[in-house]
Structures are given as C-alpha cells and as structure tokens.
Short mmCIF file of C-alpha atoms and ligand atoms in Angstrom, two decimals:
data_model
loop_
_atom_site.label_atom_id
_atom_site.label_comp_id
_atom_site.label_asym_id
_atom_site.label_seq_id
_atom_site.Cartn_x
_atom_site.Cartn_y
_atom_site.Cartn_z
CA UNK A 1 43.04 -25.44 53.94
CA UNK A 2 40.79 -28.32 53.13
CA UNK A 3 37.60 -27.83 51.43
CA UNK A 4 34.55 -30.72 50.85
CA UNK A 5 31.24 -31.28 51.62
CA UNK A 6 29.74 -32.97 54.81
CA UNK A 7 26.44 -35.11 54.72
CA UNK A 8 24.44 -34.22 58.04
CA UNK A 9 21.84 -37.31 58.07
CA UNK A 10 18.24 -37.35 60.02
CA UNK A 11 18.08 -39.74 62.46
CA UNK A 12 15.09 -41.92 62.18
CA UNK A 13 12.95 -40.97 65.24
CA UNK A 14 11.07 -43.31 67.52
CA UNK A 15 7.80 -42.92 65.80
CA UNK A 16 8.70 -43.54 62.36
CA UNK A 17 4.88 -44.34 60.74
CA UNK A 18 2.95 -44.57 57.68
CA UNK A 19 0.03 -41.87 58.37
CA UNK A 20 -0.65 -40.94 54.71
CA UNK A 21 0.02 -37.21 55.59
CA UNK A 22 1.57 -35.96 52.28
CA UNK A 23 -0.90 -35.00 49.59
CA UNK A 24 0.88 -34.79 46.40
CA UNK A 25 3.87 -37.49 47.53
CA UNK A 26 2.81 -41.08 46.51
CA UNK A 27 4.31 -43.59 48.34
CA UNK A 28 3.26 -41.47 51.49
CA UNK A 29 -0.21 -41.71 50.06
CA UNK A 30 0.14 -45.17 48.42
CA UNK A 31 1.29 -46.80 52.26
CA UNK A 32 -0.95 -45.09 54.69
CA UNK A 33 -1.77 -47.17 57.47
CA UNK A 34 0.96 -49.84 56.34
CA UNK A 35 2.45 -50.88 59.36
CA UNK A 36 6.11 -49.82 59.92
CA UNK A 37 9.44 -50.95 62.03
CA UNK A 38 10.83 -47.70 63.48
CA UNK A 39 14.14 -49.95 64.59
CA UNK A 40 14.97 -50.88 61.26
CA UNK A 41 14.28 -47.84 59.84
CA UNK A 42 16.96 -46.35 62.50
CA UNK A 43 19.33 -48.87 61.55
CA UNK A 44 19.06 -48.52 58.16
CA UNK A 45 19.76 -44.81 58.17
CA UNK A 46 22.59 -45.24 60.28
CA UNK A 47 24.18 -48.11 58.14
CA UNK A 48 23.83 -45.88 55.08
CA UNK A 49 25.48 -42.53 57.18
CA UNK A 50 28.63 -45.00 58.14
CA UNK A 51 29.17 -46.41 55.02
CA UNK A 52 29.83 -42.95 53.58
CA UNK A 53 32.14 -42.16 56.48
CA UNK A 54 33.95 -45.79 55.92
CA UNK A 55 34.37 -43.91 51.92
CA UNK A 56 36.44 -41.42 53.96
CA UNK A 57 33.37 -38.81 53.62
CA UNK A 58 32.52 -36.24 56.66
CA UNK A 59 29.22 -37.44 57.95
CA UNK A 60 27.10 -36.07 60.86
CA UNK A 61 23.86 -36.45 62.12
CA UNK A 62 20.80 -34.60 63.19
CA UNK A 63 18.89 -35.54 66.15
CA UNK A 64 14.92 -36.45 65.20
CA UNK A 65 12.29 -34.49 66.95
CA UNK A 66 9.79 -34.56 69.91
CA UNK A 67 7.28 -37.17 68.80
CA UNK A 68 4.10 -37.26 70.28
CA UNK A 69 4.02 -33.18 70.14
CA UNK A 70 2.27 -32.35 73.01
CA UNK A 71 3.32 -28.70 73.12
CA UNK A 72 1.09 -28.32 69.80
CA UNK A 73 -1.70 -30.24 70.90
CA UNK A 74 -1.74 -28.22 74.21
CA UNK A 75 -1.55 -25.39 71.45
CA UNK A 76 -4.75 -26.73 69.49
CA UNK A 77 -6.62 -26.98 72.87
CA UNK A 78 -5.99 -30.44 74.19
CA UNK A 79 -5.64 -30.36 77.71
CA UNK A 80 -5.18 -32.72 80.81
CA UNK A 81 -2.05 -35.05 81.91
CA UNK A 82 -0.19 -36.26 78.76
CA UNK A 83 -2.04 -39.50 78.52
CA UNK A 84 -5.21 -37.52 78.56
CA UNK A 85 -4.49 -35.55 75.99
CA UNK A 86 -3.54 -38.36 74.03
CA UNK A 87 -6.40 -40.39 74.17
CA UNK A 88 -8.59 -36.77 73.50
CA UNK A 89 -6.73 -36.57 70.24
CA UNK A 90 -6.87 -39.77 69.36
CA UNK A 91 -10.84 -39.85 69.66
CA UNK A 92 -11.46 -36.20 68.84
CA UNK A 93 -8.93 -35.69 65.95
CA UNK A 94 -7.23 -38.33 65.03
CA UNK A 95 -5.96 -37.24 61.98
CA UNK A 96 -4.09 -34.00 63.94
CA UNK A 97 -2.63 -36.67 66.28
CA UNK A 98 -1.23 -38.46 63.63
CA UNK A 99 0.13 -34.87 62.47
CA UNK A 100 1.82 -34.69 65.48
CA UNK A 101 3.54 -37.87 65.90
CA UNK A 102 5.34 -37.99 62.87
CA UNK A 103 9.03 -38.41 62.83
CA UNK A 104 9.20 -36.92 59.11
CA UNK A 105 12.40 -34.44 60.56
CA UNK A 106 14.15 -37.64 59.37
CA UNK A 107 14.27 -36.11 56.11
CA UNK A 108 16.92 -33.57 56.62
CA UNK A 109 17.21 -32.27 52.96
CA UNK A 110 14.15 -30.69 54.18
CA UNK A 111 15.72 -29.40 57.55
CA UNK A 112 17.26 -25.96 55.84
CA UNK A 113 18.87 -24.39 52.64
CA UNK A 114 22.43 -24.04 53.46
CA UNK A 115 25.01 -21.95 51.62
CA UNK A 116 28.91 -22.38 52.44
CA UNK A 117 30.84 -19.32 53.17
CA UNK A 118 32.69 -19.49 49.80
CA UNK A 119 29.11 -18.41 48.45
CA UNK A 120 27.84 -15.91 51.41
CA UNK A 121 28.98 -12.17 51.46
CA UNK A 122 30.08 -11.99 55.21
CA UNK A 123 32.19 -15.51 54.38
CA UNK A 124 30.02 -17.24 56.76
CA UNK A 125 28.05 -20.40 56.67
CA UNK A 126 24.40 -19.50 56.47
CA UNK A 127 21.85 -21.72 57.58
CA UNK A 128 18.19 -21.10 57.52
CA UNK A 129 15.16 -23.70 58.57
CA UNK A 130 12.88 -24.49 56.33
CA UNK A 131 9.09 -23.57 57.05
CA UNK A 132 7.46 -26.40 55.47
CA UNK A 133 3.90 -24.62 55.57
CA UNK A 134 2.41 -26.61 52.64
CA UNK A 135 1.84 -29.44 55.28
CA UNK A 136 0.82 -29.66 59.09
CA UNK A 137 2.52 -32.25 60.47
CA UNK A 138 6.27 -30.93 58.64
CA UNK A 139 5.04 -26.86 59.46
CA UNK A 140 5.43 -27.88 63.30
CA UNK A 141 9.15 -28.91 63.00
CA UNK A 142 11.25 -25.60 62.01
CA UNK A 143 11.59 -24.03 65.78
CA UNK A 144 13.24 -27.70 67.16
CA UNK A 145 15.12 -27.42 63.62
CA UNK A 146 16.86 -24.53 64.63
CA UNK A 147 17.52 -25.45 67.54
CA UNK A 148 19.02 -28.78 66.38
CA UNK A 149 20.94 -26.83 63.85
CA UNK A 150 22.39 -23.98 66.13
CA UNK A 151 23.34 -27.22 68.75
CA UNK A 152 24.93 -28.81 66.14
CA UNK A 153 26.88 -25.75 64.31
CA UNK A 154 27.36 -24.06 67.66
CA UNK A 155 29.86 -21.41 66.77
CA UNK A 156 28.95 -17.64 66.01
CA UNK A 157 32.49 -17.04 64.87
CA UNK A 158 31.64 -19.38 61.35
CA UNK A 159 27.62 -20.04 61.62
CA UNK A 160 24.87 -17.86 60.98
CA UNK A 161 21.76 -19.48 61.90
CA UNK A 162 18.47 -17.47 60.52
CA UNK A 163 14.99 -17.70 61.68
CA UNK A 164 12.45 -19.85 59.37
CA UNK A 165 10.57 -17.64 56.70
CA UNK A 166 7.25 -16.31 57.79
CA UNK A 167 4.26 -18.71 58.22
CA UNK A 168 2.53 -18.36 55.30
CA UNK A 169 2.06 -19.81 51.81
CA UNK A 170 3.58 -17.07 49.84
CA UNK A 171 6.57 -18.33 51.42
CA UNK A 172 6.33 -21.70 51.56
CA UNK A 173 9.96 -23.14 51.80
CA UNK A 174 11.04 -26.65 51.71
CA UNK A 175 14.84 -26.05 52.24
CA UNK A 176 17.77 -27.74 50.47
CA UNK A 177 15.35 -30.38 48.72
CA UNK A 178 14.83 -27.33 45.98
CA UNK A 179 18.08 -26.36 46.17
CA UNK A 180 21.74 -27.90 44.76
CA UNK A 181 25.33 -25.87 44.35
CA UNK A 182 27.55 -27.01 41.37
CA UNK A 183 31.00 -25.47 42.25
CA UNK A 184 34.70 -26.18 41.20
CA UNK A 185 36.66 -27.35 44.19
CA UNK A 186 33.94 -27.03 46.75
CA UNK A 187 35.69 -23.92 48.38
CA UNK A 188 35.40 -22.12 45.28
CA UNK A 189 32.61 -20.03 44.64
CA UNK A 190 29.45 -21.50 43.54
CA UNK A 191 26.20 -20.76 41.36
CA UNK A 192 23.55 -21.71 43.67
CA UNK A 193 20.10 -22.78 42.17
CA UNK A 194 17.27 -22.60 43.31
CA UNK A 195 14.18 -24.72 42.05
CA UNK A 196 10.59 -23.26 43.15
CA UNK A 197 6.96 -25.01 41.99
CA UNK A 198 5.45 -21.78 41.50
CA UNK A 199 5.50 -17.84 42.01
CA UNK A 200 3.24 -17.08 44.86
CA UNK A 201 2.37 -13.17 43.86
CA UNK A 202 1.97 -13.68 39.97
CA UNK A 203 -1.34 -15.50 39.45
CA UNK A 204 -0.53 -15.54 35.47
CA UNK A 205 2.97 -18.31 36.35
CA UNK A 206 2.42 -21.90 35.47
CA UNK A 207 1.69 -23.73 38.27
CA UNK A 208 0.70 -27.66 38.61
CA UNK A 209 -3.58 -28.34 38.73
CA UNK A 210 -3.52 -31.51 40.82
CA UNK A 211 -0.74 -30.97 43.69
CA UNK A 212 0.67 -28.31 45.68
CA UNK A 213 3.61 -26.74 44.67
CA UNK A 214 5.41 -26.72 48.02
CA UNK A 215 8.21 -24.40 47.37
CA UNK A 216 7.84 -20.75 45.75
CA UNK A 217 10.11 -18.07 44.23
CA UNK A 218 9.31 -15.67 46.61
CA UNK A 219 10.75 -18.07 49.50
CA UNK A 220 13.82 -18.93 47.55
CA UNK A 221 14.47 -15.34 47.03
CA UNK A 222 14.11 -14.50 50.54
CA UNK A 223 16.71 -17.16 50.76
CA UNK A 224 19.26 -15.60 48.63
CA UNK A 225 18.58 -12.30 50.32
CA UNK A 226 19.75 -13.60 53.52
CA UNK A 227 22.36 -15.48 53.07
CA UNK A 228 24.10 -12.53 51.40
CA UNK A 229 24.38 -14.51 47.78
CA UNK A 230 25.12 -12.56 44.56
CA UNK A 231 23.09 -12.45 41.58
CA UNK A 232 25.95 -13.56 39.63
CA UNK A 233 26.19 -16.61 41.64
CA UNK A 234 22.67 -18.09 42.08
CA UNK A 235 20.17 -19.42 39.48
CA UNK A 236 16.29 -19.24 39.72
CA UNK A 237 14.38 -22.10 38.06
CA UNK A 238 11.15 -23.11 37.51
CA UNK A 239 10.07 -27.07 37.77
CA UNK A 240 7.70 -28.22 35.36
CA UNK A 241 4.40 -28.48 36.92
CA UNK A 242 3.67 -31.19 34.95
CA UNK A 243 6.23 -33.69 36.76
CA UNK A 244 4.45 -31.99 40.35
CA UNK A 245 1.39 -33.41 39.19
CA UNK A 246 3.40 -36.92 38.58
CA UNK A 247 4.23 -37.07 42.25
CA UNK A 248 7.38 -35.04 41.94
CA UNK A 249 6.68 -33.37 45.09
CA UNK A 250 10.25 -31.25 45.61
CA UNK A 251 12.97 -30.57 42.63
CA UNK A 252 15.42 -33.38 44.42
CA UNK A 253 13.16 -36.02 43.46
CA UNK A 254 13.98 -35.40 39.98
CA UNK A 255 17.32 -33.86 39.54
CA UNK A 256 20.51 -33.44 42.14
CA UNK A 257 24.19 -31.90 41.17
CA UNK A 258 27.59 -31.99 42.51
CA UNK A 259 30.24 -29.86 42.18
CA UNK A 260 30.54 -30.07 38.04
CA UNK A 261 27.57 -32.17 37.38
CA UNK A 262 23.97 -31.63 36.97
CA UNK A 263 22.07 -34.96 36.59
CA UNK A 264 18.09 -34.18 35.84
CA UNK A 265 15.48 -35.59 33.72
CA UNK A 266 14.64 -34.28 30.46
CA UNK A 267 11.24 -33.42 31.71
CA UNK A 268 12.46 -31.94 35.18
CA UNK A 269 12.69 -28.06 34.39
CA UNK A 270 10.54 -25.46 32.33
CA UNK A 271 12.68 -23.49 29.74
CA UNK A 272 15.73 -25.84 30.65
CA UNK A 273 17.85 -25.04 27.54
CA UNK A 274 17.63 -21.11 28.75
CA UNK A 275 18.21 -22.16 32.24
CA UNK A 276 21.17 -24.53 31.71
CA UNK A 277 22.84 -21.61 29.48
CA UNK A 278 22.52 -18.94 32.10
CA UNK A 279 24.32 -21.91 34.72
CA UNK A 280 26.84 -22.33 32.03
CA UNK A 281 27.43 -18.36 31.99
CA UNK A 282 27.67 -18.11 35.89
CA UNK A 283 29.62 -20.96 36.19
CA UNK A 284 31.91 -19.77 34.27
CA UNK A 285 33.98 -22.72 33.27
CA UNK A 286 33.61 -25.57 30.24
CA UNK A 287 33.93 -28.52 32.00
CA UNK A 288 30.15 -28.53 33.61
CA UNK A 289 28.36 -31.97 33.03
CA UNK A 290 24.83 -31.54 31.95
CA UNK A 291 23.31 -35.52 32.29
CA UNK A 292 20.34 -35.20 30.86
CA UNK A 293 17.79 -38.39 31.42
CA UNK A 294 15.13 -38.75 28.36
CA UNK A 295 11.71 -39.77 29.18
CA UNK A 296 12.61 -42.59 26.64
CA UNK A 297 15.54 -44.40 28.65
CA UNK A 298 13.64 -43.51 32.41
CA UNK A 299 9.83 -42.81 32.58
CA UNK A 300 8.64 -40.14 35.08
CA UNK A 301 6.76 -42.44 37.15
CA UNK A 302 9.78 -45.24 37.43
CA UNK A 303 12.12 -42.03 38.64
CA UNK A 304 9.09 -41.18 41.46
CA UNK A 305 9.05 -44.86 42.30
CA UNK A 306 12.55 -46.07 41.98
CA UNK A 307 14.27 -42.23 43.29
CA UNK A 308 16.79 -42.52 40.64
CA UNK A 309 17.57 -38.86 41.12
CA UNK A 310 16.76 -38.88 44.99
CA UNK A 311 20.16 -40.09 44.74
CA UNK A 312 23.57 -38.19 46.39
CA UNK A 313 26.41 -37.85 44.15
CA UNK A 314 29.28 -37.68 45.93
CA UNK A 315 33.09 -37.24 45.76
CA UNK A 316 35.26 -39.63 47.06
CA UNK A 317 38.61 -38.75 48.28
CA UNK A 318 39.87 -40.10 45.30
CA UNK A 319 38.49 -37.62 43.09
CA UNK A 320 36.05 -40.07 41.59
CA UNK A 321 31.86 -39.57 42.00
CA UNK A 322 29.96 -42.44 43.43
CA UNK A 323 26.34 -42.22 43.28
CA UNK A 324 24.26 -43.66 46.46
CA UNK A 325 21.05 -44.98 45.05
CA UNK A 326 18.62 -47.11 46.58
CA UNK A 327 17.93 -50.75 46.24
CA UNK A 328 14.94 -50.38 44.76
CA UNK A 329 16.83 -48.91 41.50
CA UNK A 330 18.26 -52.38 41.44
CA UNK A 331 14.81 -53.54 41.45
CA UNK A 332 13.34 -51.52 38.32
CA UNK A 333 14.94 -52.86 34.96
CA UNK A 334 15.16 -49.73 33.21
CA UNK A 335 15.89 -47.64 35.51
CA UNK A 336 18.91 -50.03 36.55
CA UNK A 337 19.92 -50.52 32.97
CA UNK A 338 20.47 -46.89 33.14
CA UNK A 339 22.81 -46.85 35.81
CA UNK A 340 24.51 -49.27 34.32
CA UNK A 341 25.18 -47.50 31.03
CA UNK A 342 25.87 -43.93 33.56
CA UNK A 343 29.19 -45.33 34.93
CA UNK A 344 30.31 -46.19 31.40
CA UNK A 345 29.41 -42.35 29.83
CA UNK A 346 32.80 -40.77 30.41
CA UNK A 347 31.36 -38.17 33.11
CA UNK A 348 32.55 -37.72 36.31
CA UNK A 349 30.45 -40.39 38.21
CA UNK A 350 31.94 -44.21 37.81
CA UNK A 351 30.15 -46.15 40.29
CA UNK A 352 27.07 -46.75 41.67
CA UNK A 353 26.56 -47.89 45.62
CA UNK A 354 23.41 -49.11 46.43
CA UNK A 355 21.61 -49.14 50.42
CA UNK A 356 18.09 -50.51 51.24
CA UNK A 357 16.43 -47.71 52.90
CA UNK A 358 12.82 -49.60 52.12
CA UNK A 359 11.82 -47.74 55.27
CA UNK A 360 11.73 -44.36 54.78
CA UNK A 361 10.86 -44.92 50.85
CA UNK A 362 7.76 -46.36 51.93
CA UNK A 363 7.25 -42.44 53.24
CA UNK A 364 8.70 -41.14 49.91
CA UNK A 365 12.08 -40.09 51.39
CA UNK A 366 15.25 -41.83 49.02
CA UNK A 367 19.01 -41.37 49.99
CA UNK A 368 19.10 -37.67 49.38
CA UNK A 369 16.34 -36.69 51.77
CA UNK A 370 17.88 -38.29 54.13
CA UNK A 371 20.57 -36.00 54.07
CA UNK A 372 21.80 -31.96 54.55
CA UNK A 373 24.99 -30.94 52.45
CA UNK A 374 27.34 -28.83 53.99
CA UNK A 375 30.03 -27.75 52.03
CA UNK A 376 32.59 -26.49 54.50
CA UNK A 377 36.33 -26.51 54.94
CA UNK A 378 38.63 -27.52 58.10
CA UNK A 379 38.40 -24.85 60.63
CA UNK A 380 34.89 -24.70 59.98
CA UNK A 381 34.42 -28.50 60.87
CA UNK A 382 36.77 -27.96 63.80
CA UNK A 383 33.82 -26.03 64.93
CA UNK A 384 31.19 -28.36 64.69
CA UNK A 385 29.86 -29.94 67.53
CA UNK A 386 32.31 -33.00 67.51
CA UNK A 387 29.79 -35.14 69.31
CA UNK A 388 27.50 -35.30 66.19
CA UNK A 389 30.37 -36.95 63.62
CA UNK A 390 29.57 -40.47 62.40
CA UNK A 391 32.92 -42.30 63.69
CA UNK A 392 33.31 -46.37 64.78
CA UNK A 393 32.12 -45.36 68.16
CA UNK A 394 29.18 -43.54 67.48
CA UNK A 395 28.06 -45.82 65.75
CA UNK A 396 28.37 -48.70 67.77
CA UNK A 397 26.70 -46.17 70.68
CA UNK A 398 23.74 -45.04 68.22
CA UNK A 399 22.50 -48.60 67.57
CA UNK A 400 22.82 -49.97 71.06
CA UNK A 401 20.60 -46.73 71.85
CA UNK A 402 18.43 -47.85 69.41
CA UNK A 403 17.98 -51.25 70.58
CA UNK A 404 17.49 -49.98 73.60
CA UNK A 405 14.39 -47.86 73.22
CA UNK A 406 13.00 -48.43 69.65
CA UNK A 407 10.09 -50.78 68.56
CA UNK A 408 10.12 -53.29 65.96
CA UNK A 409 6.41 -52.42 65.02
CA UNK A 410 4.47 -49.23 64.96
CA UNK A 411 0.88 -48.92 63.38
CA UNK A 412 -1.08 -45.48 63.17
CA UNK A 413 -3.50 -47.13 66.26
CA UNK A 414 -0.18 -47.05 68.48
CA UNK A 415 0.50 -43.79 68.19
CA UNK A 416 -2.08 -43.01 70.86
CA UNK A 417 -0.34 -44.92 73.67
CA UNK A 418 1.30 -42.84 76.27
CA UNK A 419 4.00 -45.71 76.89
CA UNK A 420 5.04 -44.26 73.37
CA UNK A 421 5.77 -40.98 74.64
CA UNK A 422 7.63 -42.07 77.81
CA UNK A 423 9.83 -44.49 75.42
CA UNK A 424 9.96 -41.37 72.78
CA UNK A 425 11.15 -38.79 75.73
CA UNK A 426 13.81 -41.04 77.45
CA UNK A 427 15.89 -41.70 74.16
CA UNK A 428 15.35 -38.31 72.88
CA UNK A 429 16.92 -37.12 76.61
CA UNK A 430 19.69 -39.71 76.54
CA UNK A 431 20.54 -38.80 73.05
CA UNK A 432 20.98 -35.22 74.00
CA UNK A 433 23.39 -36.52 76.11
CA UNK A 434 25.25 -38.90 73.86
CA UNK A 435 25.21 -35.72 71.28
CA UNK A 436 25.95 -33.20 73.73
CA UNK A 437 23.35 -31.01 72.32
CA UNK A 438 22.02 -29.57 75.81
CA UNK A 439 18.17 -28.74 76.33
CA UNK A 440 16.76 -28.56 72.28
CA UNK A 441 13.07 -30.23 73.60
CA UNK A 442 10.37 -28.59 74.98
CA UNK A 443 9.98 -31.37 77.21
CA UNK A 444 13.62 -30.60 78.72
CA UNK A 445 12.75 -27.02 79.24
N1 SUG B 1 12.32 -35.26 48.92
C1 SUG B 1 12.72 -34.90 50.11
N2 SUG B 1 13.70 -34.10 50.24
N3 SUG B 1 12.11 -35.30 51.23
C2 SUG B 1 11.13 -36.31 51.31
C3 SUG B 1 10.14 -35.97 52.35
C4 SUG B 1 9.07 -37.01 52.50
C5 SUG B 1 7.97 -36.56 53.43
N4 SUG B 1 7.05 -37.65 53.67
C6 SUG B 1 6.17 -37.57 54.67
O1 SUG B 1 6.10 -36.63 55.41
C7 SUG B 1 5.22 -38.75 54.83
C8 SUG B 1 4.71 -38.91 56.24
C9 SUG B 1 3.56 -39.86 56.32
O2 SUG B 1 2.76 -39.94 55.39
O3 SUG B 1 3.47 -40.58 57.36
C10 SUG B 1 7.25 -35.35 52.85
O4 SUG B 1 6.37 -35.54 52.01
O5 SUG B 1 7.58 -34.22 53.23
#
C-alpha cells in the first residue's frame, strides 16, 4: 500500500475582499479597503494547486463558502427580500456585512486539524472543523466546513468527521494552522504537535498583551481527545507570545514540518530546547531535522511580511523536499538569501519553487494557508470524492467557471449589491455540480 500526503486547497470564492477584519494579522489590517480582483485571486490559487499535481503530488480542492451570508444576517435580525436585507446591513452595520461576505474559507489550513489513521486509535482518518471563535466573520464558517469536508471525504468506512469545538473562547480553535505531523514514511506513526497561543483556564500562563491568541491548549487537547491520539505520539507547545504580538497570528506563520523536518524560527516557541527534546524522544528516531532560523539571518517582521515559513514543504516523488514559497520571498533580500543558502545545508529540502499568490497575501494568507494536509494512503484516496482531484480537466473546467462568473474588481462598497449574490449563488450551485458535492449551501436547501 501507498502512503503520502494530499494538499486539499481553498478555492478562492467570489467575494474575495480586503475588509480589514483580522485584528492581530497585518497585512489584513495594513490593506483594508484596498481594492481586490477576486478572478485573479481564483486563478492564482488554482495555478499554484496544479503545479503541485504536475510534481506528481495528490491535490484536491475545497469548495469556498456562501458569500453574502444571508442565513446569519437573517440570524442577527435583518429581514426582507435578499436585496433588502442587503442594503439594511450595509446602512445599519456595515461592518457585520462586511463580516459576512468574506470569502476567508479560502484559507483551508484553517478549515480543520486532521490526523491520518496511522496516528488515530480506531485507524481512521479524523477530521474535525475548526471553530474559529476569535473572529466573526471566520466563527460563521465551521457548519458549511463540515459539510464541505464530509462531501468531500464521503466515506464512513475510512472518515470520521467530528463536530466543531464548542462556541466559546476557552476553546478557541484555529485547526491545522497550529498544528504539523513529522512522521517517517507518512504511513508510519507520527508525533503530532500541537501549537496553542495561550491556556484558556490558567490565568498565571504567558499570554501575548497586544493580540489575541487565537488558538488555546484546552482546544488542542480536545483535539487529541477525539481523534483517539496517544500521549506518546503528540506534542503540546507553547508559541512565544512575543512573536503574536509581531503579527504572528497562528504557529504556521512561523514554523511548518514535514515528515523528518521541523523548519521554525529561533524566536517561534517558548522553552523550545525542552520542547524539541521531548519531539526527539517521541519520535523516536536520529535522523529528525531541526532548521532552526536566527533572528540574525531572518528578522521577525520580514518572516510576517515575506511568509517564509507560511511555506509547504513537500515531498516529491523522488524523495527530494521542495519548498513552495511565495514570490514575495524573492522580493525580500534576506529573506531570499536565506533560501538560497537552505537548499545548499545538506537537509532534506533542495529546492525552492516559488508562486505569486499577491492576492490572498494581501489578506495575510501565504502558500500554506491555502492548503489542508492529508496524509492518507491508497484505499483511503480511492474513497475520496474523485470529483474534487486537481487533474488536466479540472482544471481547464475550474477556470472557464471562473471566467464565467468572477469579477475582475471588488471593493468593500460592492459588497452590498445584490447582483453579487445572484453571481455568488449561481457558481457556488454550478460548482456543486462540477464537484459533485450535492446540497452543502443553505441556499440549496
Ligand atoms: N495562517 C493561516 N493559516 N491562515 C491565514 C488566514 C488569514 C485570514 N485573513 C482574513 O481573514 C482577512 C480578511 C479580511 O481582512 O478581509 C485570518 O486572519 O484568519
């Protein structure tokens, strides 16, 4: 049997915008009210997902979300015809209407935590939405998330799809962006860590002073109760709130791993030497790459604004690691002199790919948000919904969609205009179709 890891990437959605929603995440901040180009932004997602299946990678993708939600603004007490409700938002509350027209479910690192069977007790693949409560317009996305994901991985016999944590901060949950698996062959069993900002029930934990701390302990505990993982197998670490308050919003904008590599700034974790020991124990093996980054070589704010570690580290078929960064590492001269001297270190990773994804980054969301790792082997992909694999046709099928029903320019004053929605609804109902994903929309039901 075959075992390797799948990349499931977010579709951009229709209403891909710069709203400023995400306190704590600076380029979100830095580009509110920038206008954006929700076509490109589709394109360029979709150009970065087929390039890693032309590497001979398995590549899927996610469907985006309902955007304009009216089932939440009919749950806020909006009412009328759609275009009433609308314009009532956009007079009344326009900063909830921007909350609910976001099409941030691109980011699908943020989608769920997933661990692969060889990790799970019951040898299934566990999959569990995150709740994203630390902000409004992401807390409204976990129910369609679900429901994307259970469409998607659509077979009980290999799948175990769990409800989101409960709505509340103690729990606050930001799925697989706090969370990376360094394994052997990737259907060996793996030490699973899990990266929180702070510990929600112990008042006396460090904690950052400026911005949230979006994901806690207790969530990724929760986590690693129900997906069945051991305690010999999964690692809790704390980030250091310091970097938070630097605009390192989640754990994968500062450190990501694959399979025997952990690449992370020196600054990234609080008692790291302790931490990377106890990996090393659990692990269990010698050959485990610790790439540590000093603040000397890459400052914290060039790895917020250049993603250097919002990259995905992948292996190709050839048994070589590739990292996928984005262009604008090109663009920074240290942090591009650094990937430079990476290929040359003797570790596992030997090249460096770069994609212009200027779209999303503009929202703070690099390479590795775009994307959900599923480790898996071949029966288990058998049973994926076939419809959702990156192949030549798909993506010939996926851009003609897109040039079909996307805009070329979207400001934060469009978002009120009910032509939106009726452009919004008819893709999202013909994608359905091109995925073969049935009814996952309220508007469908
Ligand atoms: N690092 C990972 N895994 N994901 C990046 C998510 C970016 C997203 N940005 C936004 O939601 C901005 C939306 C706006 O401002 O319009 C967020 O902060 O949740």
């Amino acid at each position: 049997m075959k075992h390797f890891e799948a990349n499931f990437d977010g579709l951009v959605g229709p209403t891909h915008n710069y709203a400023g929603l995400s306190f704590g995440n600076v380029a979100s901040f830095s580009n509110a009210s920038a206008v954006s180009d929700p076509k490109s932004a589709a394109k360029q997602g979709l150009k970065k997902a087929k390039a890693l299946a032309d590497m001979g990678m398995v590549q899927g993708m996610l469907a985006p979300q309902e955007r304009p939600d009216l089932h939440t603004l009919r749950r806020i007490g909006f009412s009328g015809t759609d275009a009433e409700i609308l314009n009532k938002a956009a007079k009344e509350a326009p900063a909830l209407l921007r909350a609910c027209c976001s099409a941030s479910s691109m980011w699908t690192a943020n989608a769920a935590t997933v661990s692969p069977s060889a990790d799970t007790r019951d040898g299934k693949l566990h999959f569990t939405p995150a709740n994203l409560v630390d902000k409004l317009h992401r807390s409204i996305e976990p129910t369609t998330t679900g429901n994307i994901l259970a469409a998607t991985f659509n077979d009980p016999r290999y799948f175990s799809h769990h409800q989101h944590l409960p709505e509340q901060a103690n729990f606050g949950d930001e799925g697989a962006a706090n969370h990376t698996r360094l394994c052997g062959n990737y259907g060996d069993k793996g030490v699973e860590l899990f990266v929180y900002g702070q510990e929600a029930t112990n008042p006396a934990a460090p904690k950052p002073k400026k911005y949230p701390a979006r994901q806690t302990i207790e969530a990724s505990q929760a986590i690693a109760r129900l997906h069945g993982l051991s305690e010999d197998n999964t690692v809790y670490i704390s980030q250091n709130p310091d970097v938070i308050d630097q605009g390192v919003f989640h754990n994968d904008v500062i450190a990501v791993g694959n399979q025997n590599v952990l690449f992370y700034h020196q600054q990234a974790f609080l008692n790291t030497q302790n931490k990377l020991d106890e990996i090393q124990r659990k692990f269990g093996r010698s050959d485990v790459h610790f790439i540590e980054v000093p603040t000397s070589k890459v400052s914290i704010q060039d790895a917020v604004k250049t993603y250097l570690f919002n990259t995905q580290i992948i292996t190709l078929p050839s048994g070589e690691m590739t990292i996928i960064a984005p262009t604008n590492c090109q663009e920074n001269p240290a942090v591009f002199a650094y990937l430079n001297e990476l290929v040359t270190l003797g570790t596992p990773i030997t090249q460096v790919n770069y994609f212009d994804v200027k779209q999303s980054m503009q929202n703070g969301g690099g390479p590795a948000c775009l994307r959900l790792r599923v480790a898996m082997n071949d029966m288990e992909l058998a049973a994926v919904n076939q419809n959702t694999l990156m192949n030549e046709a798909l993506f010939t099928r996926l851009n003609a969609w897109v040039d079909t029903h996307y805009r070329d320019r979207l400001s934060v004053d469009d978002l009120a205009d009910p032509q939106l929605l009726i452009e919004s609804r008819t893709a999202l109902d013909e994608l359905t179709q091109i995925m073969k994903l049935g009814s996952v929309y309220q508007f469908q039901k």
